[in-house]
Backbone as a printed PyTorch tensor [residue, N CA C, xyz], in Angstrom:
tensor([[[ -46.1020, -143.0830,  -94.9920],
         [ -47.4020, -142.8300,  -95.5640],
         [ -47.8860, -141.4240,  -95.2870]],

        [[ -47.0530, -140.4480,  -95.3640],
         [ -47.5130, -139.0910,  -95.1670],
         [ -47.4740, -138.6840,  -93.7140]],

        [[ -48.0480, -137.5420,  -93.4250],
         [ -47.8070, -136.9300,  -92.1390],
         [ -48.7220, -137.3260,  -90.9880]],

        [[ -49.5190, -138.3330,  -91.0800],
         [ -50.3800, -138.6720,  -89.9590],
         [ -50.2490, -140.1330,  -89.6090]],

        [[ -50.1970, -140.4470,  -88.3280],
         [ -50.1780, -141.8320,  -87.8790],
         [ -51.5720, -142.4060,  -88.0820]],

        [[ -51.6580, -143.5970,  -88.5380],
         [ -52.9690, -144.1770,  -88.7340],
         [ -52.8940, -145.6790,  -88.6370]],

        [[ -53.9580, -146.3090,  -88.1490],
         [ -53.9930, -147.7620,  -88.1590],
         [ -54.5810, -148.2530,  -89.4750]],

        [[ -54.1540, -149.4100,  -89.8750],
         [ -54.7760, -150.1180,  -90.9850],
         [ -54.8240, -149.3230,  -92.2830]],

        [[ -53.9530, -148.3540,  -92.4430],
         [ -53.8720, -147.5740,  -93.6840],
         [ -55.1820, -146.8450,  -93.9970]],

        [[ -55.9730, -146.5660,  -92.9890],
         [ -57.2850, -145.9630,  -93.2000],
         [ -57.2200, -144.6240,  -93.9280]],

        [[ -56.3860, -143.7270,  -93.4560],
         [ -56.3720, -142.3790,  -94.0260],
         [ -55.9960, -142.3730,  -95.5030]],

        [[ -54.8890, -143.0190,  -95.9300],
         [ -54.5880, -142.9700,  -97.3630],
         [ -55.6390, -143.6730,  -98.2090]],

        [[ -56.2080, -144.7530,  -97.7260],
         [ -57.2450, -145.4460,  -98.4950],
         [ -58.4380, -144.5290,  -98.7080]],

        [[ -58.8480, -143.8330,  -97.6670],
         [ -59.9860, -142.9210,  -97.7820],
         [ -59.6850, -141.8360,  -98.8050]],

        [[ -58.5470, -141.1870,  -98.6520],
         [ -58.2130, -140.0690,  -99.5390],
         [ -58.0550, -140.5310, -100.9800]],

        [[ -57.2510, -141.5570, -101.1900],
         [ -56.9660, -141.9860, -102.5600],
         [ -58.1950, -142.5680, -103.2420]],

        [[ -58.9620, -143.3930, -102.5320],
         [ -60.1800, -143.9300, -103.1390],
         [ -61.1560, -142.8120, -103.4610]],

        [[ -61.3260, -141.8870, -102.5470],
         [ -62.2780, -140.7910, -102.7650],
         [ -61.9030, -139.9840, -104.0010]],

        [[ -60.6420, -139.5970, -104.1020],
         [ -60.1960, -138.7810, -105.2320],
         [ -60.3700, -139.5260, -106.5520]],

        [[ -60.2150, -140.8530, -106.5100],
         [ -60.3850, -141.6580, -107.7220],
         [ -61.8400, -142.0600, -107.9630]],

        [[ -62.7490, -141.6290, -107.0810],
         [ -64.1680, -141.9490, -107.2420],
         [ -64.4920, -143.3940, -106.9170]],

        [[ -63.6110, -144.0690, -106.1750],
         [ -63.8120, -145.4690, -105.7970],
         [ -64.5290, -145.5440, -104.4500]],

        [[ -65.1440, -146.6910, -104.1490],
         [ -65.7760, -146.8370, -102.8260],
         [ -64.7540, -146.6730, -101.7010]],

        [[ -65.2040, -146.0720, -100.6100],
         [ -64.3730, -145.8970,  -99.4180],
         [ -64.8060, -146.9650,  -98.4250]],

        [[ -63.9890, -148.0190,  -98.2540],
         [ -64.3990, -149.1070,  -97.3670],
         [ -64.2510, -148.7320,  -95.8940]],

        [[ -65.2870, -149.0220,  -95.1240],
         [ -65.2700, -148.8020,  -93.6790],
         [ -65.7360, -150.0950,  -93.0300]],

        [[ -64.8940, -150.6410,  -92.1350],
         [ -65.2410, -151.8950,  -91.4740],
         [ -66.5070, -151.7710,  -90.6300]],

        [[ -67.3390, -152.8070,  -90.7030],
         [ -68.5300, -152.8930,  -89.8560],
         [ -69.4030, -151.6740,  -89.9940]],

        [[ -69.6920, -151.0470,  -88.8600],
         [ -70.4780, -149.8160,  -88.8500],
         [ -69.5890, -148.5980,  -88.6390]],

        [[ -68.2710, -148.8050,  -88.6470],
         [ -67.3390, -147.7000,  -88.4750],
         [ -67.1940, -147.2430,  -87.0410]],

        [[ -67.6110, -148.0890,  -86.1020],
         [ -67.5950, -147.6880,  -84.6930],
         [ -66.2700, -147.9740,  -83.9950]],

        [[ -65.2910, -148.5300,  -84.7210],
         [ -63.9910, -148.7910,  -84.1280],
         [ -63.3500, -147.4620,  -83.7340]],

        [[ -62.8650, -147.3680,  -82.5050],
         [ -62.2880, -146.1330,  -81.9720],
         [ -60.7670, -146.2290,  -81.9900]],

        [[ -60.1410, -145.1450,  -82.4300],
         [ -58.6890, -145.0750,  -82.4650],
         [ -58.2390, -143.7500,  -81.8700]],

        [[ -57.0120, -143.7440,  -81.3240],
         [ -56.3950, -142.5370,  -80.8030],
         [ -55.4590, -142.0140,  -81.8920]],

        [[ -55.7960, -140.8720,  -82.4740],
         [ -55.0700, -140.3360,  -83.6200],
         [ -53.9930, -139.3650,  -83.1560]],

        [[ -52.8420, -139.3990,  -83.8420],
         [ -51.7070, -138.5650,  -83.4600],
         [ -50.9540, -138.1380,  -84.7170]],

        [[ -50.7200, -136.8540,  -84.8420],
         [ -49.9640, -136.2960,  -85.9610],
         [ -48.5290, -136.7960,  -85.8810]],

        [[ -47.9680, -137.1950,  -87.0030],
         [ -46.6480, -137.8280,  -87.0060],
         [ -45.5570, -136.9000,  -86.4760]],

        [[ -45.6580, -135.5890,  -86.7330],
         [ -44.6640, -134.6610,  -86.1780],
         [ -44.6750, -134.7220,  -84.6490]],

        [[ -45.8720, -134.7950,  -84.0730],
         [ -45.9760, -134.9100,  -82.6170],
         [ -45.3900, -136.2330,  -82.1290]],

        [[ -45.6220, -137.3010,  -82.8810],
         [ -45.0680, -138.6030,  -82.5120],
         [ -43.5430, -138.5560,  -82.5290]],

        [[ -42.9770, -137.9630,  -83.5780],
         [ -41.5190, -137.8580,  -83.6730],
         [ -40.9550, -137.0180,  -82.5320]],

        [[ -41.6230, -135.9260,  -82.2040],
         [ -41.1610, -135.0870,  -81.0950],
         [ -41.2250, -135.8590,  -79.7780]],

        [[ -42.2580, -136.6740,  -79.6140],
         [ -42.3680, -137.4880,  -78.3960],
         [ -41.2160, -138.4810,  -78.3180]],

        [[ -40.8970, -139.1260,  -79.4250],
         [ -39.7710, -140.0700,  -79.4300],
         [ -38.4620, -139.3660,  -79.0870]],

        [[ -38.2860, -138.1600,  -79.6090],
         [ -37.0870, -137.3930,  -79.2950],
         [ -37.0100, -137.0700,  -77.7990]],

        [[ -38.1450, -136.6850,  -77.2260],
         [ -38.1850, -136.3860,  -75.7900],
         [ -37.8490, -137.6430,  -74.9860]],

        [[ -38.4010, -138.7760,  -75.3790],
         [ -38.1140, -140.0330,  -74.6680],
         [ -36.6210, -140.3570,  -74.7720]],

        [[ -36.0520, -140.1900,  -75.9480],
         [ -34.6240, -140.4940,  -76.1250],
         [ -33.7380, -139.5920,  -75.2800]],

        [[ -34.1090, -138.3330,  -75.1280],
         [ -33.2420, -137.3850,  -74.4270],
         [ -33.5680, -137.2080,  -72.9440]],

        [[ -34.8060, -137.4270,  -72.5610],
         [ -35.1950, -137.1980,  -71.1720],
         [ -35.6570, -138.4620,  -70.4440]],

        [[ -35.9860, -139.4950,  -71.2250],
         [ -36.5300, -140.6970,  -70.6250],
         [ -35.5100, -141.4880,  -69.8340]],

        [[ -36.0030, -142.2900,  -68.9390],
         [ -35.1540, -143.1660,  -68.1320],
         [ -35.0170, -144.4990,  -68.8700]],

        [[ -33.7800, -144.9440,  -69.1240],
         [ -33.5920, -146.2240,  -69.8190],
         [ -34.3530, -147.3510,  -69.1150]],

        [[ -35.0420, -148.1440,  -69.9130],
         [ -35.8080, -149.2750,  -69.3860],
         [ -37.2510, -148.9310,  -69.0420]],

        [[ -37.5770, -147.6490,  -68.9550],
         [ -38.9530, -147.2310,  -68.6710],
         [ -39.7870, -147.2940,  -69.9470]],

        [[ -41.0790, -147.4170,  -69.7730],
         [ -42.0190, -147.4250,  -70.8970],
         [ -42.8350, -146.1490,  -70.8630]],

        [[ -42.9430, -145.5030,  -72.0160],
         [ -43.7330, -144.2750,  -72.1330],
         [ -44.7250, -144.4490,  -73.2810]],

        [[ -45.9940, -144.4120,  -72.9680],
         [ -47.0220, -144.4700,  -74.0030],
         [ -47.1510, -143.0950,  -74.6410]],

        [[ -47.2560, -143.0780,  -75.9610],
         [ -47.3980, -141.8310,  -76.7090],
         [ -48.7840, -141.8340,  -77.3370]],

        [[ -49.5700, -140.8460,  -77.0160],
         [ -50.9230, -140.7650,  -77.5550],
         [ -51.3690, -139.3380,  -77.7350]],

        [[ -52.3810, -139.1660,  -78.5610],
         [ -52.8470, -137.8300,  -78.8830],
         [ -54.0530, -137.3730,  -78.1020]],

        [[ -54.6420, -138.2700,  -77.3040],
         [ -55.9000, -137.9610,  -76.6250],
         [ -56.9300, -137.4430,  -77.6240]],

        [[ -56.9120, -138.0270,  -78.8130],
         [ -57.8280, -137.6370,  -79.8720],
         [ -58.5120, -138.9010,  -80.3710]],

        [[ -59.4530, -139.3800,  -79.6110],
         [ -60.1550, -140.6080,  -79.9840],
         [ -61.3800, -140.2720,  -80.8310]],

        [[ -61.3800, -140.8410,  -82.0160],
         [ -62.5110, -140.6980,  -82.9360],
         [ -62.8460, -142.0830,  -83.4670]],

        [[ -64.1000, -142.3090,  -83.7680],
         [ -64.4630, -143.5440,  -84.4520],
         [ -63.9880, -143.4410,  -85.8950]],

        [[ -63.8130, -144.5860,  -86.5110],
         [ -63.3860, -144.5890,  -87.9090],
         [ -64.3720, -143.8450,  -88.7990]],

        [[ -65.6730, -144.0190,  -88.5600],
         [ -66.6470, -143.3550,  -89.4290],
         [ -66.6080, -141.8380,  -89.2260]],

        [[ -66.3690, -141.3860,  -87.9850],
         [ -66.2340, -139.9350,  -87.7580],
         [ -65.0460, -139.3940,  -88.5430]],

        [[ -63.9430, -140.1200,  -88.5080],
         [ -62.7490, -139.6870,  -89.2240],
         [ -62.9800, -139.6950,  -90.7270]],

        [[ -63.5720, -140.7560,  -91.2320],
         [ -63.8250, -140.8570,  -92.6720],
         [ -64.7310, -139.7170,  -93.1290]],

        [[ -65.7750, -139.4460,  -92.3900],
         [ -66.6810, -138.3430,  -92.7650],
         [ -65.9650, -136.9990,  -92.7280]],

        [[ -65.0830, -136.8140,  -91.7560],
         [ -64.3310, -135.5580,  -91.6730],
         [ -63.3840, -135.4220,  -92.8570]],

        [[ -62.7160, -136.5070,  -93.2410],
         [ -61.8360, -136.4670,  -94.4130],
         [ -62.6450, -136.1280,  -95.6580]],

        [[ -63.7980, -136.7440,  -95.7920],
         [ -64.6610, -136.4490,  -96.9490],
         [ -65.0500, -134.9710,  -96.9760]],

        [[ -65.3440, -134.4250,  -95.8340],
         [ -65.6930, -133.0040,  -95.7340],
         [ -64.5200, -132.1130,  -96.1470]],

        [[ -63.3300, -132.4790,  -95.7120],
         [ -62.1340, -131.7180,  -96.0980],
         [ -61.9230, -131.8100,  -97.6010]],

        [[ -62.0980, -133.0020,  -98.1550],
         [ -61.9640, -133.1640,  -99.6110],
         [ -63.0130, -132.3450, -100.3610]],

        [[ -64.2440, -132.3030,  -99.8320],
         [ -65.2860, -131.4810, -100.4620],
         [ -64.8390, -130.0200, -100.5340]],

        [[ -64.1050, -129.5840,  -99.5220],
         [ -63.6150, -128.2050,  -99.4690],
         [ -62.4210, -127.9950, -100.3990]],

        [[ -61.4520, -128.9190, -100.3620],
         [ -60.1960, -128.7300, -101.0860],
         [ -60.2430, -129.1600, -102.5480]],

        [[ -61.0150, -130.1700, -102.8400],
         [ -61.0640, -130.7250, -104.2010],
         [ -62.5090, -131.1260, -104.5080]],

        [[ -63.3850, -130.1230, -104.6580],
         [ -64.8140, -130.4200, -104.8200],
         [ -65.1030, -131.2750, -106.0560]],

        [[ -66.0950, -132.1370, -105.8890],
         [ -66.6120, -132.9520, -107.0020],
         [ -67.8600, -132.2590, -107.5200]],

        [[ -68.2100, -132.4970, -108.7950],
         [ -69.4530, -131.9010, -109.3020],
         [ -70.6580, -132.3310, -108.4520]],

        [[ -70.7480, -133.5860, -108.1250],
         [ -71.8100, -134.1420, -107.2640],
         [ -71.6820, -135.6420, -107.3540]],

        [[ -72.1200, -136.3740, -106.4470],
         [ -72.4850, -136.0400, -105.0740],
         [ -71.2310, -135.8560, -104.2260]],

        [[ -71.3760, -135.5460, -102.9390],
         [ -70.2040, -135.3440, -102.0820],
         [ -69.4120, -136.6440, -101.9000]],

        [[ -68.1750, -136.5040, -101.4740],
         [ -67.3050, -137.6730, -101.2690],
         [ -67.9140, -138.6870, -100.2950]],

        [[ -68.6570, -138.2190,  -99.3150],
         [ -69.2310, -139.1500,  -98.3370],
         [ -70.1810, -140.1580,  -98.9770]],

        [[ -70.6630, -139.8600, -100.1750],
         [ -71.5410, -140.8160, -100.8690],
         [ -70.7820, -142.0690, -101.2960]],

        [[ -69.4560, -142.0170, -101.2670],
         [ -68.6310, -143.1620, -101.6580],
         [ -68.4000, -144.1400, -100.5060]],

        [[ -68.8090, -143.7740,  -99.2870],
         [ -68.6000, -144.6430,  -98.1370],
         [ -69.3740, -145.9420,  -98.3170]],

        [[ -68.6560, -147.0540,  -98.1260],
         [ -69.2720, -148.3740,  -98.2400],
         [ -68.8700, -149.1870,  -97.0140]],

        [[ -69.8540, -149.6150,  -96.2620],
         [ -69.5660, -150.4360,  -95.0840],
         [ -69.3020, -151.8650,  -95.5440]],

        [[ -68.1900, -152.4170,  -95.0500],
         [ -67.7720, -153.7590,  -95.4480],
         [ -67.6970, -154.6390,  -94.2070]],

        [[ -67.7200, -155.9330,  -94.4270],
         [ -67.6560, -156.8850,  -93.3210],
         [ -66.3820, -156.6730,  -92.5150]],

        [[ -66.5490, -156.5750,  -91.2170],
         [ -65.4100, -156.3600,  -90.3340],
         [ -64.5450, -157.6050,  -90.2880]],

        [[ -63.2660, -157.4210,  -89.9810],
         [ -62.3520, -158.5460,  -89.8190],
         [ -62.7420, -159.3170,  -88.5720]],

        [[ -62.6220, -160.6400,  -88.5970],
         [ -62.8820, -161.4090,  -87.3790],
         [ -61.9010, -161.0110,  -86.2760]],

        [[ -62.4210, -160.8020,  -85.0880],
         [ -61.5770, -160.4700,  -83.9520],
         [ -61.0080, -159.0630,  -83.9670]],

        [[ -61.5060, -158.2040,  -84.8420],
         [ -61.0010, -156.8340,  -84.9540],
         [ -61.3000, -156.0580,  -83.6770]],

        [[ -60.2810, -155.4380,  -83.1090],
         [ -60.4550, -154.6780,  -81.8740],
         [ -61.3910, -153.4950,  -82.0980]],

        [[ -62.3250, -153.3190,  -81.1760],
         [ -63.2570, -152.2070,  -81.2840],
         [ -62.5980, -150.8970,  -80.8690]],

        [[ -61.6430, -150.9600,  -79.9490],
         [ -61.0410, -149.7270,  -79.4570],
         [ -59.5690, -149.9420,  -79.1630]],

        [[ -58.7520, -149.0140,  -79.6690],
         [ -57.3440, -148.9490,  -79.2940],
         [ -57.1910, -147.6740,  -78.4760]],

        [[ -56.7890, -147.8260,  -77.2380],
         [ -56.6610, -146.6710,  -76.3730],
         [ -55.4780, -146.8750,  -75.4460]],

        [[ -54.8120, -145.7750,  -75.1300],
         [ -53.6850, -145.8510,  -74.1970],
         [ -53.7800, -144.7080,  -73.2050]],

        [[ -53.0310, -144.8520,  -72.1500],
         [ -52.9190, -143.8010,  -71.1430],
         [ -51.5420, -143.1670,  -71.3210]],

        [[ -51.5210, -141.9560,  -71.8500],
         [ -50.2580, -141.2610,  -72.1060],
         [ -49.9230, -140.2540,  -71.0050]],

        [[ -50.5460, -140.4050,  -69.8380],
         [ -50.3140, -139.4270,  -68.7660],
         [ -48.8700, -139.4690,  -68.2410]],

        [[ -48.2120, -140.6160,  -68.2960],
         [ -46.8550, -140.7270,  -67.7670],
         [ -45.8690, -139.8570,  -68.5510]],

        [[ -45.9600, -139.8690,  -69.8620],
         [ -45.0220, -139.0710,  -70.6610],
         [ -45.2730, -137.5820,  -70.4490]],

        [[ -46.5270, -137.2230,  -70.2180],
         [ -46.8470, -135.8250,  -69.9320],
         [ -46.3010, -135.4180,  -68.5550]],

        [[ -46.5790, -136.2570,  -67.6000],
         [ -46.2150, -135.9670,  -66.2100],
         [ -44.6950, -135.9980,  -66.0040]],

        [[ -44.0440, -137.0450,  -66.4780],
         [ -42.6240, -137.2310,  -66.1810],
         [ -41.6800, -136.5350,  -67.1640]],

        [[ -42.1060, -136.4030,  -68.4240],
         [ -41.2000, -135.8310,  -69.4230],
         [ -41.6880, -134.5040,  -69.9860]],

        [[ -42.9100, -134.1110,  -69.6190],
         [ -43.4260, -132.8210,  -70.0550],
         [ -43.8640, -132.7520,  -71.5010]],

        [[ -44.0330, -133.9090,  -72.1390],
         [ -44.4550, -133.9110,  -73.5380],
         [ -45.9670, -133.9680,  -73.6500]],

        [[ -46.4920, -133.2460,  -74.6170],
         [ -47.8910, -133.3970,  -75.0180],
         [ -47.9770, -132.9830,  -76.4830]],

        [[ -48.9800, -133.4930,  -77.2060],
         [ -49.0890, -133.1470,  -78.6210],
         [ -49.3050, -131.6420,  -78.7950]],

        [[ -48.7000, -131.1110,  -79.8470],
         [ -48.8230, -129.6820,  -80.1400],
         [ -49.8480, -129.3970,  -81.2330]],

        [[ -50.1000, -130.3580,  -82.1040],
         [ -50.9170, -130.1240,  -83.2960],
         [ -52.3900, -130.3890,  -83.0310]],

        [[ -53.2340, -129.3690,  -83.1940],
         [ -54.6710, -129.6030,  -83.0560],
         [ -55.1380, -130.6110,  -84.1190]],

        [[ -55.9460, -131.5660,  -83.7010],
         [ -56.3480, -132.6690,  -84.5670],
         [ -56.9300, -132.1890,  -85.8950]],

        [[ -57.8700, -131.2920,  -85.8710],
         [ -58.5310, -130.8470,  -87.1100],
         [ -57.5360, -130.2210,  -88.0810]],

        [[ -56.6360, -129.3860,  -87.5670],
         [ -55.6400, -128.7490,  -88.4350],
         [ -54.6770, -129.7780,  -89.0170]],

        [[ -54.2240, -130.6950,  -88.1920],
         [ -53.2830, -131.7170,  -88.6420],
         [ -53.9270, -132.6350,  -89.6760]],

        [[ -55.2030, -132.9630,  -89.4770],
         [ -55.8870, -133.8160,  -90.4430],
         [ -56.0010, -133.1060,  -91.7880]],

        [[ -56.3320, -131.8340,  -91.7660],
         [ -56.4190, -131.0800,  -93.0240],
         [ -55.0550, -131.0200,  -93.7070]],

        [[ -53.9840, -130.7950,  -92.9390],
         [ -52.6330, -130.8010,  -93.5110],
         [ -52.3150, -132.1570,  -94.1360]],

        [[ -52.7720, -133.2130,  -93.5000],
         [ -52.5320, -134.5580,  -94.0180],
         [ -53.2280, -134.7480,  -95.3630]],

        [[ -54.4750, -134.3430,  -95.4440],
         [ -55.2030, -134.4570,  -96.7130],
         [ -54.5090, -133.6200,  -97.7840]],

        [[ -54.1210, -132.4130,  -97.4350],
         [ -53.4010, -131.5580,  -98.3870],
         [ -52.1180, -132.2250,  -98.8630]],

        [[ -51.4040, -132.8940,  -97.9280],
         [ -50.1560, -133.5660,  -98.2950],
         [ -50.4160, -134.6450,  -99.3490]],

        [[ -51.4190, -135.4520,  -99.1200],
         [ -51.7320, -136.5070, -100.0930],
         [ -52.1460, -135.9270, -101.4400]],

        [[ -52.8890, -134.8460, -101.4320],
         [ -53.3240, -134.2330, -102.6810],
         [ -52.1510, -133.5990, -103.4300]],

        [[ -51.0730, -133.2620, -102.7390],
         [ -49.9360, -132.5610, -103.3360],
         [ -48.7490, -133.4640, -103.6630]],

        [[ -48.8210, -134.7490, -103.3740],
         [ -47.6670, -135.6320, -103.5450],
         [ -47.9740, -136.8240, -104.4410]],

        [[ -48.3990, -136.5220, -105.6490],
         [ -48.7630, -137.5780, -106.5980],
         [ -47.5950, -138.4830, -106.9660]],

        [[ -46.3780, -137.9310, -107.0990],
         [ -45.2300, -138.7760, -107.4550],
         [ -45.0140, -139.8490, -106.3990]],

        [[ -45.0600, -139.4570, -105.1240],
         [ -44.8800, -140.4150, -104.0340],
         [ -45.9990, -141.4470, -104.0520]],

        [[ -47.2210, -140.9940, -104.2140],
         [ -48.3780, -141.8890, -104.2250],
         [ -48.2670, -142.8920, -105.3610]],

        [[ -47.8890, -142.4130, -106.5430],
         [ -47.7600, -143.3160, -107.6930],
         [ -46.6650, -144.3460, -107.4720]],

        [[ -45.5860, -143.9540, -106.8090],
         [ -44.5070, -144.8960, -106.4900],
         [ -45.0140, -145.9880, -105.5570]],

        [[ -45.7760, -145.6050, -104.5530],
         [ -46.3230, -146.5860, -103.6120],
         [ -47.3160, -147.4910, -104.3290]],

        [[ -48.2070, -146.9110, -105.0960],
         [ -49.2320, -147.7100, -105.7830],
         [ -48.6320, -148.6640, -106.8070]],

        [[ -47.5210, -148.2670, -107.4280],
         [ -46.8980, -149.1230, -108.4360],
         [ -46.1200, -150.2750, -107.8170]],

        [[ -45.7930, -150.1520, -106.5270],
         [ -44.9880, -151.1780, -105.8740],
         [ -43.5000, -150.8950, -105.9510]],

        [[ -43.1110, -149.7980, -106.5780],
         [ -41.6930, -149.4570, -106.7190],
         [ -41.0020, -149.3430, -105.3640]],

        [[ -41.6940, -148.8350, -104.3540],
         [ -41.0800, -148.7040, -103.0380],
         [ -40.6980, -150.0680, -102.4790]],

        [[ -41.4780, -151.1120, -102.7790],
         [ -41.1580, -152.4570, -102.3140],
         [ -39.8770, -152.9490, -102.9750]],

        [[ -39.7470, -152.7110, -104.2620],
         [ -38.5390, -153.1120, -104.9820],
         [ -37.3240, -152.3650, -104.4310]],

        [[ -37.4870, -151.0880, -104.1130],
         [ -36.4020, -150.2960, -103.5380],
         [ -35.9120, -150.9190, -102.2320]],

        [[ -36.8420, -151.2510, -101.3530],
         [ -36.4510, -151.8450, -100.0710],
         [ -35.8060, -153.2070, -100.2510]],

        [[ -36.2940, -153.9890, -101.1730],
         [ -35.6820, -155.2970, -101.4200],
         [ -34.2570, -155.1450, -101.9370]],

        [[ -34.0490, -154.1570, -102.8120],
         [ -32.7050, -153.9200, -103.3620],
         [ -31.7490, -153.4110, -102.2900]],

        [[ -32.2160, -152.5380, -101.4270],
         [ -31.3230, -151.8180, -100.5200],
         [ -31.2580, -152.3500,  -99.1020]],

        [[ -32.2370, -153.1520,  -98.7050],
         [ -32.2760, -153.6060,  -97.3140],
         [ -32.4060, -155.1120,  -97.1830]],

        [[ -32.0790, -155.8340,  -98.2270],
         [ -32.2030, -157.2900,  -98.1970],
         [ -31.3140, -157.8700,  -97.0920]],

        [[ -31.9420, -158.6870,  -96.2600],
         [ -31.2030, -159.3820,  -95.2260],
         [ -30.8510, -158.5580,  -93.9990]],

        [[ -31.3250, -157.3320,  -93.9390],
         [ -31.0160, -156.4990,  -92.7590],
         [ -32.0630, -156.6360,  -91.7170]]])
């Protein structure tokens, strides 16, 4: 789903709905907190664990970038206002608070100090820059987006990975 790790498909839903002028759904009051991490940083962390980690040990990978969902959604809307302006009103006007899922966790947080301390890994990508790159990626990859929206990617996986 593009270059940023995200829970619950939040980032692509925000970007794609906003660009299409559709409501941007945000659970509850948007106070759910998540630790955001750029996918390149996540991949580099996995590589470090594979090459430097001790077999059988557990290493939490995190970005130390905790934002509430509503903070993230508003920031994405602001980036879209900059990169793909609408005549009016701003993208944030599309935000619609929806009923939260029952039992939905308010906060996902981890302690990634072990991977920093023992393996020397830490995220390299500043959150704001990585988020803007992510929005740019979605705006520039319509063929991929259309494939996902059409369901073609599901058919591809069924054809090529059935029973694996």
